[in-house]
CSV table of N, CA and C in Angstrom, one decimal:
chain,number,residue,atom,x,y,z
A,1,MET,N,-7.1,8.1,-15.0
A,1,MET,CA,-6.6,9.2,-14.1
A,1,MET,C,-7.2,9.2,-12.7
A,2,ILE,N,-6.2,9.9,-12.0
A,2,ILE,CA,-6.9,9.8,-10.3
A,2,ILE,C,-6.9,11.8,-10.2
A,3,LEU,N,-8.3,12.0,-9.7
A,3,LEU,CA,-8.4,13.3,-9.5
A,3,LEU,C,-9.0,13.7,-8.1
A,4,LEU,N,-8.2,14.2,-7.0
A,4,LEU,CA,-8.6,14.3,-5.8
A,4,LEU,C,-8.7,15.7,-6.1
A,5,GLN,N,-9.9,16.2,-5.1
A,5,GLN,CA,-10.2,17.6,-5.3
A,5,GLN,C,-10.8,17.9,-3.8
A,6,ASN,N,-10.0,18.7,-3.0
A,6,ASN,CA,-10.3,19.5,-1.7
A,6,ASN,C,-10.4,18.2,-0.7
A,7,ILE,N,-9.5,17.4,-0.9
A,7,ILE,CA,-9.2,16.2,0.1
A,7,ILE,C,-8.9,16.8,1.5
A,8,SER,N,-9.6,16.4,2.5
A,8,SER,CA,-9.3,16.4,3.9
A,8,SER,C,-9.6,15.5,4.6
A,9,PHE,N,-8.8,15.0,5.8
A,9,PHE,CA,-9.1,13.7,6.3
A,9,PHE,C,-8.7,14.1,8.1
A,10,GLY,N,-9.7,13.7,8.9
A,10,GLY,CA,-9.1,13.9,10.2
A,10,GLY,C,-9.6,12.6,11.0
A,11,PHE,N,-8.9,11.8,11.7
A,11,PHE,CA,-9.4,10.7,12.6
A,11,PHE,C,-10.5,11.3,13.9
A,12,PRO,N,-11.7,10.7,13.7
A,12,PRO,CA,-12.6,11.1,15.0
A,12,PRO,C,-12.2,11.3,16.2
A,13,GLY,N,-12.5,12.6,16.6
A,13,GLY,CA,-11.8,12.9,17.9
A,13,GLY,C,-10.7,13.6,18.0
A,14,GLY,N,-9.9,13.4,16.9
A,14,GLY,CA,-8.4,13.8,16.5
A,14,GLY,C,-8.3,15.2,15.8
A,15,ASN,N,-7.1,15.6,15.9
A,15,ASN,CA,-6.7,16.7,14.7
A,15,ASN,C,-6.9,16.3,13.4
A,16,LEU,N,-6.8,17.3,12.7
A,16,LEU,CA,-6.9,17.2,11.2
A,16,LEU,C,-5.5,16.6,10.2
A,17,LEU,N,-5.7,15.4,9.7
A,17,LEU,CA,-4.4,15.2,9.2
A,17,LEU,C,-3.8,15.5,8.3
A,18,PHE,N,-4.6,15.9,7.0
A,18,PHE,CA,-4.2,16.8,6.1
A,18,PHE,C,-5.4,17.6,5.4
A,19,ASN,N,-5.4,18.7,4.9
A,19,ASN,CA,-6.5,19.4,4.8
A,19,ASN,C,-6.5,19.9,2.9
A,20,HIS,N,-7.2,20.1,2.4
A,20,HIS,CA,-7.5,20.5,1.0
A,20,HIS,C,-6.6,20.3,-0.1
A,21,ILE,N,-6.5,18.9,-0.2
A,21,ILE,CA,-5.1,18.6,-0.9
A,21,ILE,C,-6.0,18.2,-2.5
A,22,ASN,N,-5.5,18.8,-3.4
A,22,ASN,CA,-5.5,18.7,-4.7
A,22,ASN,C,-4.6,18.0,-5.5
A,23,ILE,N,-4.7,16.9,-6.4
A,23,ILE,CA,-4.1,16.1,-6.9
A,23,ILE,C,-4.2,15.6,-8.2
A,24,THR,N,-3.8,15.7,-9.6
A,24,THR,CA,-4.0,15.1,-10.6
A,24,THR,C,-3.3,14.2,-11.1
A,25,ILE,N,-3.1,12.8,-11.3
A,25,ILE,CA,-2.3,11.9,-11.7
A,25,ILE,C,-3.0,11.4,-13.3
A,26,GLN,N,-1.9,11.9,-14.4
A,26,GLN,CA,-2.4,11.4,-15.5
A,26,GLN,C,-2.4,9.7,-15.9
A,27,SER,N,-3.3,9.2,-16.6
A,27,SER,CA,-3.2,7.7,-16.7
A,27,SER,C,-1.8,7.3,-17.3
A,28,HIS,N,-1.3,6.2,-17.1
A,28,HIS,CA,0.1,5.8,-17.5
A,28,HIS,C,1.2,6.4,-17.0
A,29,SER,N,1.2,7.7,-16.0
A,29,SER,CA,2.6,7.9,-15.4
A,29,SER,C,2.6,7.4,-13.8
A,30,ARG,N,3.7,8.0,-13.8
A,30,ARG,CA,4.2,7.4,-12.5
A,30,ARG,C,4.2,8.7,-11.7
A,31,SER,N,3.9,8.4,-10.3
A,31,SER,CA,4.3,9.5,-9.1
A,31,SER,C,4.6,8.8,-7.9
A,32,ALA,N,5.0,9.6,-7.1
A,32,ALA,CA,5.7,9.0,-5.8
A,32,ALA,C,5.0,10.0,-4.7
A,33,LEU,N,4.5,9.2,-3.7
A,33,LEU,CA,4.1,10.1,-2.5
A,33,LEU,C,5.2,10.0,-1.3
A,34,VAL,N,5.8,11.2,-1.0
A,34,VAL,CA,6.9,10.9,-0.2
A,34,VAL,C,6.6,12.1,1.1
A,35,GLY,N,7.1,11.7,2.1
A,35,GLY,CA,6.6,12.2,3.4
A,35,GLY,C,7.3,11.5,4.6
A,36,SER,N,7.4,12.2,5.7
A,36,SER,CA,7.8,11.8,7.0
A,36,SER,C,6.8,11.0,7.5
A,37,ASN,N,6.9,9.8,8.5
A,37,ASN,CA,6.1,9.3,8.8
A,37,ASN,C,5.0,9.9,9.6
A,38,GLY,N,4.0,9.3,9.7
A,38,GLY,CA,2.7,9.7,10.1
A,38,GLY,C,2.3,10.9,9.6
A,39,THR,N,2.5,11.4,8.6
A,39,THR,CA,2.1,12.5,7.8
A,39,THR,C,0.7,12.2,6.8
A,40,GLY,N,0.5,11.2,6.5
A,40,GLY,CA,-1.2,10.5,6.0
A,40,GLY,C,-0.7,9.9,4.7
A,41,LYS,N,0.3,9.4,4.5
A,41,LYS,CA,0.6,8.8,3.1
A,41,LYS,C,-0.2,7.7,2.8
A,42,SER,N,-0.1,6.7,4.0
A,42,SER,CA,-1.1,5.4,3.6
A,42,SER,C,-2.5,5.8,3.6
A,43,THR,N,-3.0,6.9,4.9
A,43,THR,CA,-4.0,7.5,4.6
A,43,THR,C,-4.7,7.8,3.6
A,44,LEU,N,-3.9,8.6,2.7
A,44,LEU,CA,-4.4,9.2,1.3
A,44,LEU,C,-4.6,8.2,0.3
A,45,LEU,N,-3.5,7.0,0.5
A,45,LEU,CA,-3.8,5.9,-0.8
A,45,LEU,C,-4.8,5.1,-0.2
A,46,LYS,N,-5.2,5.0,1.1
A,46,LYS,CA,-6.5,4.4,1.4
A,46,LYS,C,-7.7,5.1,0.9
A,47,ILE,N,-7.7,6.4,0.8
A,47,ILE,CA,-8.8,7.1,0.3
A,47,ILE,C,-9.0,6.9,-1.1
A,48,ILE,N,-7.8,7.2,-1.8
A,48,ILE,CA,-7.8,7.0,-2.9
A,48,ILE,C,-8.5,5.5,-3.6
A,49,ALA,N,-7.9,4.6,-3.0
A,49,ALA,CA,-8.5,3.0,-3.3
A,49,ALA,C,-9.7,2.7,-2.7
A,50,GLY,N,-10.4,3.7,-1.8
A,50,GLY,CA,-11.8,3.5,-1.6
A,50,GLY,C,-11.9,2.5,-0.1
A,51,GLU,N,-10.8,2.4,0.5
A,51,GLU,CA,-10.9,1.7,1.7
A,51,GLU,C,-11.2,2.6,2.8
A,52,ILE,N,-11.2,3.7,2.9
A,52,ILE,CA,-11.7,4.8,4.0
A,52,ILE,C,-12.3,6.3,3.1
A,53,GLN,N,-13.2,6.9,3.9
A,53,GLN,CA,-13.6,8.2,3.3
A,53,GLN,C,-13.2,9.0,3.7
A,54,SER,N,-12.9,10.3,2.9
A,54,SER,CA,-12.4,11.4,3.2
A,54,SER,C,-13.1,12.2,4.0
A,55,SER,N,-12.8,13.1,4.8
A,55,SER,CA,-13.7,14.0,5.6
A,55,SER,C,-14.5,15.0,4.6
A,56,GLU,N,-13.7,15.6,3.8
A,56,GLU,CA,-14.6,16.2,2.6
A,56,GLU,C,-13.6,15.9,1.5
A,57,GLY,N,-14.4,16.3,0.5
A,57,GLY,CA,-13.6,16.6,-0.6
A,57,GLY,C,-14.4,15.4,-1.9
A,58,THR,N,-13.6,15.1,-2.8
A,58,THR,CA,-14.2,14.1,-4.0
A,58,THR,C,-12.6,13.3,-4.5
A,59,VAL,N,-13.0,12.2,-4.7
A,59,VAL,CA,-12.2,11.3,-5.6
A,59,VAL,C,-12.7,10.9,-6.6
A,60,ASN,N,-12.1,11.2,-8.0
A,60,ASN,CA,-12.6,10.6,-9.3
A,60,ASN,C,-11.4,10.0,-10.0
A,61,ILE,N,-11.9,8.5,-10.2
A,61,ILE,CA,-10.8,7.3,-10.6
A,61,ILE,C,-11.6,6.9,-12.0
A,62,ASP,N,-10.6,6.9,-13.3
A,62,ASP,CA,-10.7,6.4,-14.1
A,62,ASP,C,-10.1,5.2,-14.4
A,63,GLY,N,-10.6,3.8,-14.1
A,63,GLY,CA,-9.8,2.9,-14.1
A,63,GLY,C,-10.0,2.2,-12.6
A,64,ASP,N,-9.3,1.1,-12.4
A,64,ASP,CA,-9.1,0.3,-11.0
A,64,ASP,C,-7.8,0.9,-10.3
A,65,ILE,N,-8.1,0.9,-9.3
A,65,ILE,CA,-7.0,1.1,-8.1
A,65,ILE,C,-6.9,0.0,-7.1
A,66,PHE,N,-5.7,-0.4,-6.8
A,66,PHE,CA,-5.6,-1.7,-5.8
A,66,PHE,C,-4.2,-1.3,-4.9
A,67,TYR,N,-4.8,-1.4,-3.6
A,67,TYR,CA,-4.1,-0.7,-2.6
A,67,TYR,C,-3.4,-1.8,-2.0
A,68,VAL,N,-2.0,-2.1,-1.9
A,68,VAL,CA,-1.5,-3.4,-1.2
A,68,VAL,C,-1.1,-2.7,0.3
A,69,PRO,N,-1.3,-2.9,1.3
A,69,PRO,CA,-0.9,-2.6,2.4
A,69,PRO,C,0.5,-2.5,2.9
A,70,GLN,N,1.3,-1.6,3.3
A,70,GLN,CA,2.5,-1.4,3.9
A,70,GLN,C,2.7,-2.8,4.9
A,71,ILE,N,1.9,-3.1,5.8
A,71,ILE,CA,2.1,-4.1,6.9
A,71,ILE,C,1.0,-5.1,6.3
A,72,PHE,N,1.9,-6.1,5.9
A,72,PHE,CA,1.2,-7.1,5.3
A,72,PHE,C,0.4,-8.7,6.0
A,73,GLY,N,0.6,-8.5,7.3
A,73,GLY,CA,0.3,-9.6,8.2
A,73,GLY,C,-1.1,-10.1,7.9
A,74,ASN,N,-2.1,-9.4,7.5
A,74,ASN,CA,-3.5,-9.5,7.6
A,74,ASN,C,-3.8,-10.0,6.3
A,75,CYS,N,-2.8,-10.2,5.5
A,75,CYS,CA,-3.0,-10.8,3.8
A,75,CYS,C,-2.5,-12.2,3.7
A,76,ASN,N,-1.6,-12.4,4.8
A,76,ASN,CA,-0.8,-13.7,5.0
A,76,ASN,C,-1.7,-14.9,4.4
A,77,HIS,N,-3.1,-15.1,4.5
A,77,HIS,CA,-3.6,-16.3,4.0
A,77,HIS,C,-4.1,-16.0,2.5
A,78,LEU,N,-3.9,-14.9,2.0
A,78,LEU,CA,-4.7,-14.6,0.6
A,78,LEU,C,-3.8,-15.0,-0.5
A,79,THR,N,-4.4,-15.1,-1.5
A,79,THR,CA,-3.6,-15.2,-2.8
A,79,THR,C,-3.4,-13.9,-3.4
A,80,ILE,N,-2.0,-13.8,-4.3
A,80,ILE,CA,-1.8,-12.4,-4.9
A,80,ILE,C,-3.1,-11.8,-5.4
A,81,ALA,N,-3.7,-12.9,-6.2
A,81,ALA,CA,-5.0,-12.0,-6.7
A,81,ALA,C,-6.1,-11.6,-5.9
A,82,GLU,N,-6.4,-12.4,-4.8
A,82,GLU,CA,-7.3,-11.8,-3.7
A,82,GLU,C,-6.7,-10.9,-3.0
A,83,CYS,N,-5.4,-10.7,-2.6
A,83,CYS,CA,-5.1,-9.4,-2.3
A,83,CYS,C,-5.5,-8.1,-3.2
A,84,LEU,N,-5.1,-8.3,-4.4
A,84,LEU,CA,-4.8,-7.4,-5.2
A,84,LEU,C,-6.6,-7.2,-5.7
A,85,LYS,N,-7.3,-8.0,-5.1
A,85,LYS,CA,-8.9,-7.6,-5.6
A,85,LYS,C,-9.5,-8.3,-6.9
A,86,ILE,N,-8.7,-8.9,-7.6
A,86,ILE,CA,-8.8,-9.4,-8.8
A,86,ILE,C,-9.0,-11.2,-8.8
A,87,ASP,N,-9.6,-11.4,-7.8
A,87,ASP,CA,-9.4,-12.9,-7.8
A,87,ASP,C,-10.9,-13.4,-8.8
A,88,GLN,N,-11.9,-12.2,-8.5
A,88,GLN,CA,-13.3,-12.7,-9.0
A,88,GLN,C,-13.2,-12.6,-10.3
A,89,LYS,N,-12.6,-11.8,-11.0
A,89,LYS,CA,-12.4,-11.5,-12.4
A,89,LYS,C,-11.6,-12.5,-13.1
A,90,LEU,N,-10.5,-13.3,-12.5
A,90,LEU,CA,-9.9,-14.1,-12.8
A,90,LEU,C,-10.8,-15.4,-12.9
A,91,HIS,N,-11.5,-15.5,-12.1
A,91,HIS,CA,-12.3,-16.9,-12.0
A,91,HIS,C,-13.5,-16.7,-13.2
A,92,ALA,N,-14.0,-15.3,-13.0
A,92,ALA,CA,-15.0,-15.3,-14.2
A,92,ALA,C,-14.1,-15.7,-15.4
A,93,LEU,N,-13.0,-15.4,-15.8
A,93,LEU,CA,-12.4,-15.1,-17.2
A,93,LEU,C,-12.1,-16.6,-17.5
A,94,GLN,N,-11.9,-17.8,-16.3
A,94,GLN,CA,-11.2,-18.9,-16.3
A,94,GLN,C,-13.0,-19.6,-16.8
A,95,LYS,N,-14.1,-19.4,-16.3
A,95,LYS,CA,-15.1,-20.0,-16.3
A,95,LYS,C,-15.6,-19.8,-18.1
A,96,ILE,N,-15.4,-18.4,-18.2
A,96,ILE,CA,-15.7,-18.1,-19.7
A,96,ILE,C,-14.8,-18.9,-20.8
A,97,THR,N,-13.2,-18.9,-20.5
A,97,THR,CA,-12.8,-19.8,-21.4
A,97,THR,C,-12.9,-21.1,-21.5
A,98,ASP,N,-13.6,-21.6,-20.1
A,98,ASP,CA,-13.9,-23.2,-20.2
A,98,ASP,C,-15.3,-23.3,-20.5
A,99,GLY,N,-15.9,-22.2,-21.3
A,99,GLY,CA,-17.2,-22.6,-22.1
A,99,GLY,C,-18.2,-22.3,-21.4
A,100,GLU,N,-18.5,-21.7,-20.0
A,100,GLU,CA,-19.5,-21.5,-19.4
A,100,GLU,C,-19.6,-19.9,-19.9
A,101,VAL,N,-21.3,-20.1,-20.0
A,101,VAL,CA,-21.8,-18.8,-20.7
A,101,VAL,C,-22.7,-18.1,-19.6
A,102,ASP,N,-22.8,-18.3,-18.4
A,102,ASP,CA,-23.7,-17.5,-17.7
A,102,ASP,C,-23.0,-16.2,-17.4
A,103,GLU,N,-24.3,-15.2,-17.4
A,103,GLU,CA,-24.0,-13.9,-17.6
A,103,GLU,C,-23.4,-13.4,-16.6
A,104,ILE,N,-23.5,-13.8,-15.2
A,104,ILE,CA,-22.9,-13.2,-14.0
A,104,ILE,C,-21.3,-13.3,-14.4
A,105,TYR,N,-20.8,-14.4,-14.9
A,105,TYR,CA,-19.2,-14.2,-15.4
A,105,TYR,C,-19.0,-13.0,-16.1
A,106,PHE,N,-19.7,-12.6,-17.3
A,106,PHE,CA,-19.6,-11.5,-18.1
A,106,PHE,C,-19.5,-10.3,-17.6
A,107,GLU,N,-20.6,-10.0,-16.4
A,107,GLU,CA,-20.7,-9.1,-15.6
A,107,GLU,C,-19.7,-8.9,-14.7
A,108,THR,N,-19.1,-10.0,-14.0
A,108,THR,CA,-17.9,-9.9,-13.3
A,108,THR,C,-16.7,-9.3,-14.0
A,109,LEU,N,-16.5,-10.0,-15.0
A,109,LEU,CA,-15.3,-9.6,-15.7
A,109,LEU,C,-15.6,-8.2,-16.4
A,110,ASN,N,-16.7,-7.7,-16.5
A,110,ASN,CA,-16.7,-6.2,-17.2
A,110,ASN,C,-15.9,-5.8,-18.2
A,111,ASP,N,-15.9,-6.8,-19.1
A,111,ASP,CA,-14.9,-6.5,-20.7
A,111,ASP,C,-13.4,-6.4,-20.4
A,112,ASP,N,-12.9,-6.8,-19.0
A,112,ASP,CA,-11.6,-6.9,-18.7
A,112,ASP,C,-10.8,-7.8,-19.3
A,113,TRP,N,-10.7,-8.3,-20.3
A,113,TRP,CA,-10.5,-9.6,-21.3
A,113,TRP,C,-8.8,-9.8,-21.0
A,114,ASP,N,-8.1,-8.9,-21.1
A,114,ASP,CA,-6.9,-8.7,-20.4
A,114,ASP,C,-6.0,-8.9,-19.1
A,115,ILE,N,-7.2,-8.9,-18.2
A,115,ILE,CA,-7.0,-9.1,-16.8
A,115,ILE,C,-5.5,-9.7,-16.2
A,116,GLU,N,-5.5,-11.1,-16.7
A,116,GLU,CA,-4.5,-11.8,-16.4
A,116,GLU,C,-3.2,-11.5,-17.0
A,117,GLU,N,-3.1,-11.3,-18.4
A,117,GLU,CA,-2.1,-10.8,-19.0
A,117,GLU,C,-1.5,-9.6,-18.2
A,118,ARG,N,-2.1,-8.4,-18.1
A,118,ARG,CA,-1.8,-7.3,-17.8
A,118,ARG,C,-1.0,-7.6,-16.0
A,119,SER,N,-1.7,-8.4,-15.3
A,119,SER,CA,-1.5,-8.8,-14.0
A,119,SER,C,-0.1,-9.6,-14.1
A,120,HIS,N,0.1,-10.3,-15.1
A,120,HIS,CA,1.5,-11.1,-14.8
A,120,HIS,C,2.6,-9.9,-15.5
A,121,GLN,N,2.1,-9.2,-16.4
A,121,GLN,CA,3.2,-8.0,-16.9
A,121,GLN,C,3.5,-7.1,-15.6
A,122,ALA,N,2.5,-7.0,-14.9
A,122,ALA,CA,2.9,-6.1,-13.4
A,122,ALA,C,4.0,-6.8,-12.5
A,123,LEU,N,3.7,-8.2,-12.5
A,123,LEU,CA,4.5,-9.1,-11.5
A,123,LEU,C,5.8,-9.0,-12.0
A,124,GLU,N,5.7,-9.2,-13.4
A,124,GLU,CA,7.2,-9.1,-13.9
A,124,GLU,C,7.7,-8.0,-13.9
A,125,TYR,N,7.2,-7.0,-14.3
A,125,TYR,CA,7.7,-5.6,-13.7
A,125,TYR,C,8.6,-5.4,-12.3
A,126,TRP,N,7.6,-5.7,-11.5
A,126,TRP,CA,7.9,-5.7,-10.1
A,126,TRP,C,9.0,-6.7,-9.7
A,127,GLY,N,9.7,-7.7,-10.6
A,127,GLY,CA,10.7,-8.6,-10.3
A,127,GLY,C,9.9,-9.5,-9.7
A,128,LEU,N,8.8,-9.9,-9.7
A,128,LEU,CA,7.9,-11.0,-9.0
A,128,LEU,C,7.2,-12.2,-10.0
A,129,GLY,N,8.1,-12.4,-11.2
A,129,GLY,CA,7.4,-13.2,-12.3
A,129,GLY,C,7.3,-14.3,-11.9
A,130,ASN,N,8.0,-14.9,-11.1
A,130,ASN,CA,8.0,-16.2,-10.3
A,130,ASN,C,7.1,-16.6,-9.5
A,131,PHE,N,6.1,-15.7,-9.1
A,131,PHE,CA,5.0,-15.8,-8.4
A,131,PHE,C,3.5,-16.0,-9.2
A,132,LYS,N,2.7,-17.1,-8.7
A,132,LYS,CA,1.6,-16.9,-9.2
A,132,LYS,C,0.5,-16.3,-8.7
A,133,LEU,N,-0.3,-15.8,-9.6
A,133,LEU,CA,-1.4,-14.9,-9.1
A,133,LEU,C,-2.3,-15.5,-7.8
Protein backbone atom coordinates (compact mmCIF):
# COMPACT_ATOMS: atom_id res chain seq x y z
CA MET A 1 0.00 0.00 0.00
CA ILE A 2 1.10 3.57 -0.66
CA LEU A 3 -0.17 6.23 1.72
CA LEU A 4 0.61 9.92 1.17
CA GLN A 5 -0.49 12.30 3.89
CA ASN A 6 -0.44 16.08 3.52
CA ILE A 7 2.36 16.06 0.92
CA SER A 8 3.56 19.46 -0.29
CA PHE A 9 6.50 20.37 -2.48
CA GLY A 10 8.13 23.52 -3.78
CA PHE A 11 11.53 24.04 -5.32
CA PRO A 12 13.91 26.19 -3.25
CA GLY A 13 13.28 29.86 -4.00
CA GLY A 14 10.28 28.99 -6.17
CA ASN A 15 6.54 28.70 -5.90
CA LEU A 16 4.75 25.75 -4.38
CA LEU A 17 4.35 22.99 -6.98
CA PHE A 18 1.62 21.15 -5.07
CA ASN A 19 0.13 21.42 -1.61
CA HIS A 20 -1.55 19.05 0.89
CA ILE A 21 -1.87 15.96 -1.33
CA ASN A 22 -3.47 12.91 0.28
CA ILE A 23 -3.52 9.62 -1.63
CA THR A 24 -4.08 5.99 -0.68
CA ILE A 25 -3.27 3.28 -3.22
CA GLN A 26 -4.07 -0.26 -2.14
CA SER A 27 -1.62 -3.09 -2.80
CA HIS A 28 -2.10 -4.93 -6.09
CA SER A 29 -4.27 -2.15 -7.51
CA ARG A 30 -3.59 -0.08 -10.59
CA SER A 31 -3.61 3.69 -10.57
CA ALA A 32 -2.79 6.43 -13.04
CA LEU A 33 -1.27 9.82 -12.43
CA VAL A 34 -2.55 12.22 -15.08
CA GLY A 35 -1.96 15.93 -15.55
CA SER A 36 -0.57 18.63 -17.77
CA ASN A 37 3.15 19.14 -18.27
CA GLY A 38 4.85 20.83 -15.35
CA THR A 39 2.19 20.04 -12.75
CA GLY A 40 4.47 17.83 -10.64
CA LYS A 41 3.65 14.26 -11.69
CA SER A 42 7.30 13.16 -11.97
CA THR A 43 8.19 15.08 -8.81
CA LEU A 44 5.42 13.31 -6.88
CA LEU A 45 6.63 9.93 -8.16
CA LYS A 46 10.19 10.79 -7.09
CA ILE A 47 8.87 11.64 -3.61
CA ILE A 48 7.02 8.31 -3.45
CA ALA A 49 10.19 6.48 -4.57
CA GLY A 50 12.26 8.31 -1.93
CA GLU A 51 14.52 10.04 -4.46
CA ILE A 52 13.57 13.50 -3.18
CA GLN A 53 11.94 14.73 0.01
CA SER A 54 8.62 16.54 0.22
CA SER A 55 8.50 19.97 1.84
CA GLU A 56 6.00 18.58 4.31
CA GLY A 57 3.88 15.50 4.89
CA THR A 58 4.57 11.79 5.22
CA VAL A 59 4.93 8.89 2.82
CA ASN A 60 4.23 5.37 4.08
CA ILE A 61 4.91 2.44 1.76
CA ASP A 62 4.31 -1.24 2.35
CA GLY A 63 6.75 -2.92 -0.05
CA ASP A 64 9.37 -1.80 -2.54
CA ILE A 65 8.93 1.10 -4.95
CA PHE A 66 10.89 1.48 -8.17
CA TYR A 67 10.98 4.71 -10.13
CA VAL A 68 12.00 4.49 -13.78
CA PRO A 69 12.78 8.01 -15.03
CA GLN A 70 10.91 9.45 -17.97
CA ILE A 71 14.17 10.61 -19.54
CA PHE A 72 16.32 7.54 -19.46
CA GLY A 73 19.64 8.88 -20.80
CA ASN A 74 21.39 8.85 -17.44
CA CYS A 75 20.66 5.11 -17.14
CA ASN A 76 22.00 4.06 -20.55
CA HIS A 77 25.05 2.39 -19.01
CA LEU A 78 23.01 0.38 -16.47
CA THR A 79 21.44 -3.05 -16.68
CA ILE A 80 17.70 -3.31 -16.17
CA ALA A 81 18.35 -4.78 -12.71
CA GLU A 82 20.63 -1.85 -11.80
CA CYS A 83 18.09 0.67 -13.05
CA LEU A 84 15.33 -0.99 -11.00
CA LYS A 85 17.72 -1.18 -8.03
CA ILE A 86 17.33 -4.93 -7.65
CA ASP A 87 20.82 -5.89 -8.80
CA GLN A 88 22.17 -6.40 -5.28
CA LYS A 89 19.27 -8.70 -4.36
CA LEU A 90 19.72 -10.70 -7.55
CA HIS A 91 23.45 -10.99 -6.87
CA ALA A 92 22.78 -12.17 -3.31
CA LEU A 93 20.22 -14.71 -4.52
CA GLN A 94 22.72 -16.08 -7.05
CA LYS A 95 25.44 -16.38 -4.40
CA ILE A 96 23.07 -18.22 -2.04
CA THR A 97 21.89 -20.62 -4.75
CA ASP A 98 25.56 -21.23 -5.61
CA GLY A 99 26.00 -22.45 -2.04
CA GLU A 100 27.56 -19.40 -0.39
CA VAL A 101 26.24 -18.87 3.13
CA ASP A 102 27.72 -15.49 4.03
CA GLU A 103 25.18 -13.66 6.21
CA ILE A 104 25.47 -10.49 4.13
CA TYR A 105 23.78 -12.25 1.20
CA PHE A 106 20.83 -13.25 3.36
CA GLU A 107 20.57 -9.73 4.77
CA THR A 108 20.69 -8.23 1.27
CA LEU A 109 18.06 -10.63 -0.08
CA ASN A 110 15.85 -9.93 2.96
CA ASP A 111 13.67 -13.04 2.34
CA ASP A 112 12.77 -11.78 -1.15
CA TRP A 113 13.28 -15.27 -2.58
CA ASP A 114 11.07 -14.76 -5.65
CA ILE A 115 12.58 -11.40 -6.74
CA GLU A 116 13.94 -12.86 -9.98
CA GLU A 117 10.69 -14.62 -10.90
CA ARG A 118 8.59 -11.51 -10.13
CA SER A 119 10.97 -9.36 -12.17
CA HIS A 120 10.70 -11.67 -15.19
CA GLN A 121 6.90 -11.70 -14.83
CA ALA A 122 6.90 -7.89 -14.81
CA LEU A 123 9.05 -7.75 -17.94
CA GLU A 124 6.66 -10.20 -19.65
CA TYR A 125 3.67 -8.12 -18.56
CA TRP A 126 5.26 -4.98 -20.02
CA GLY A 127 6.00 -6.77 -23.29
CA LEU A 128 9.74 -6.83 -22.55
CA GLY A 129 10.13 -10.56 -21.92
CA ASN A 130 12.99 -10.87 -24.41
CA PHE A 131 15.20 -8.55 -22.32
CA LYS A 132 17.55 -9.83 -19.63
CA LEU A 133 17.70 -8.23 -16.20
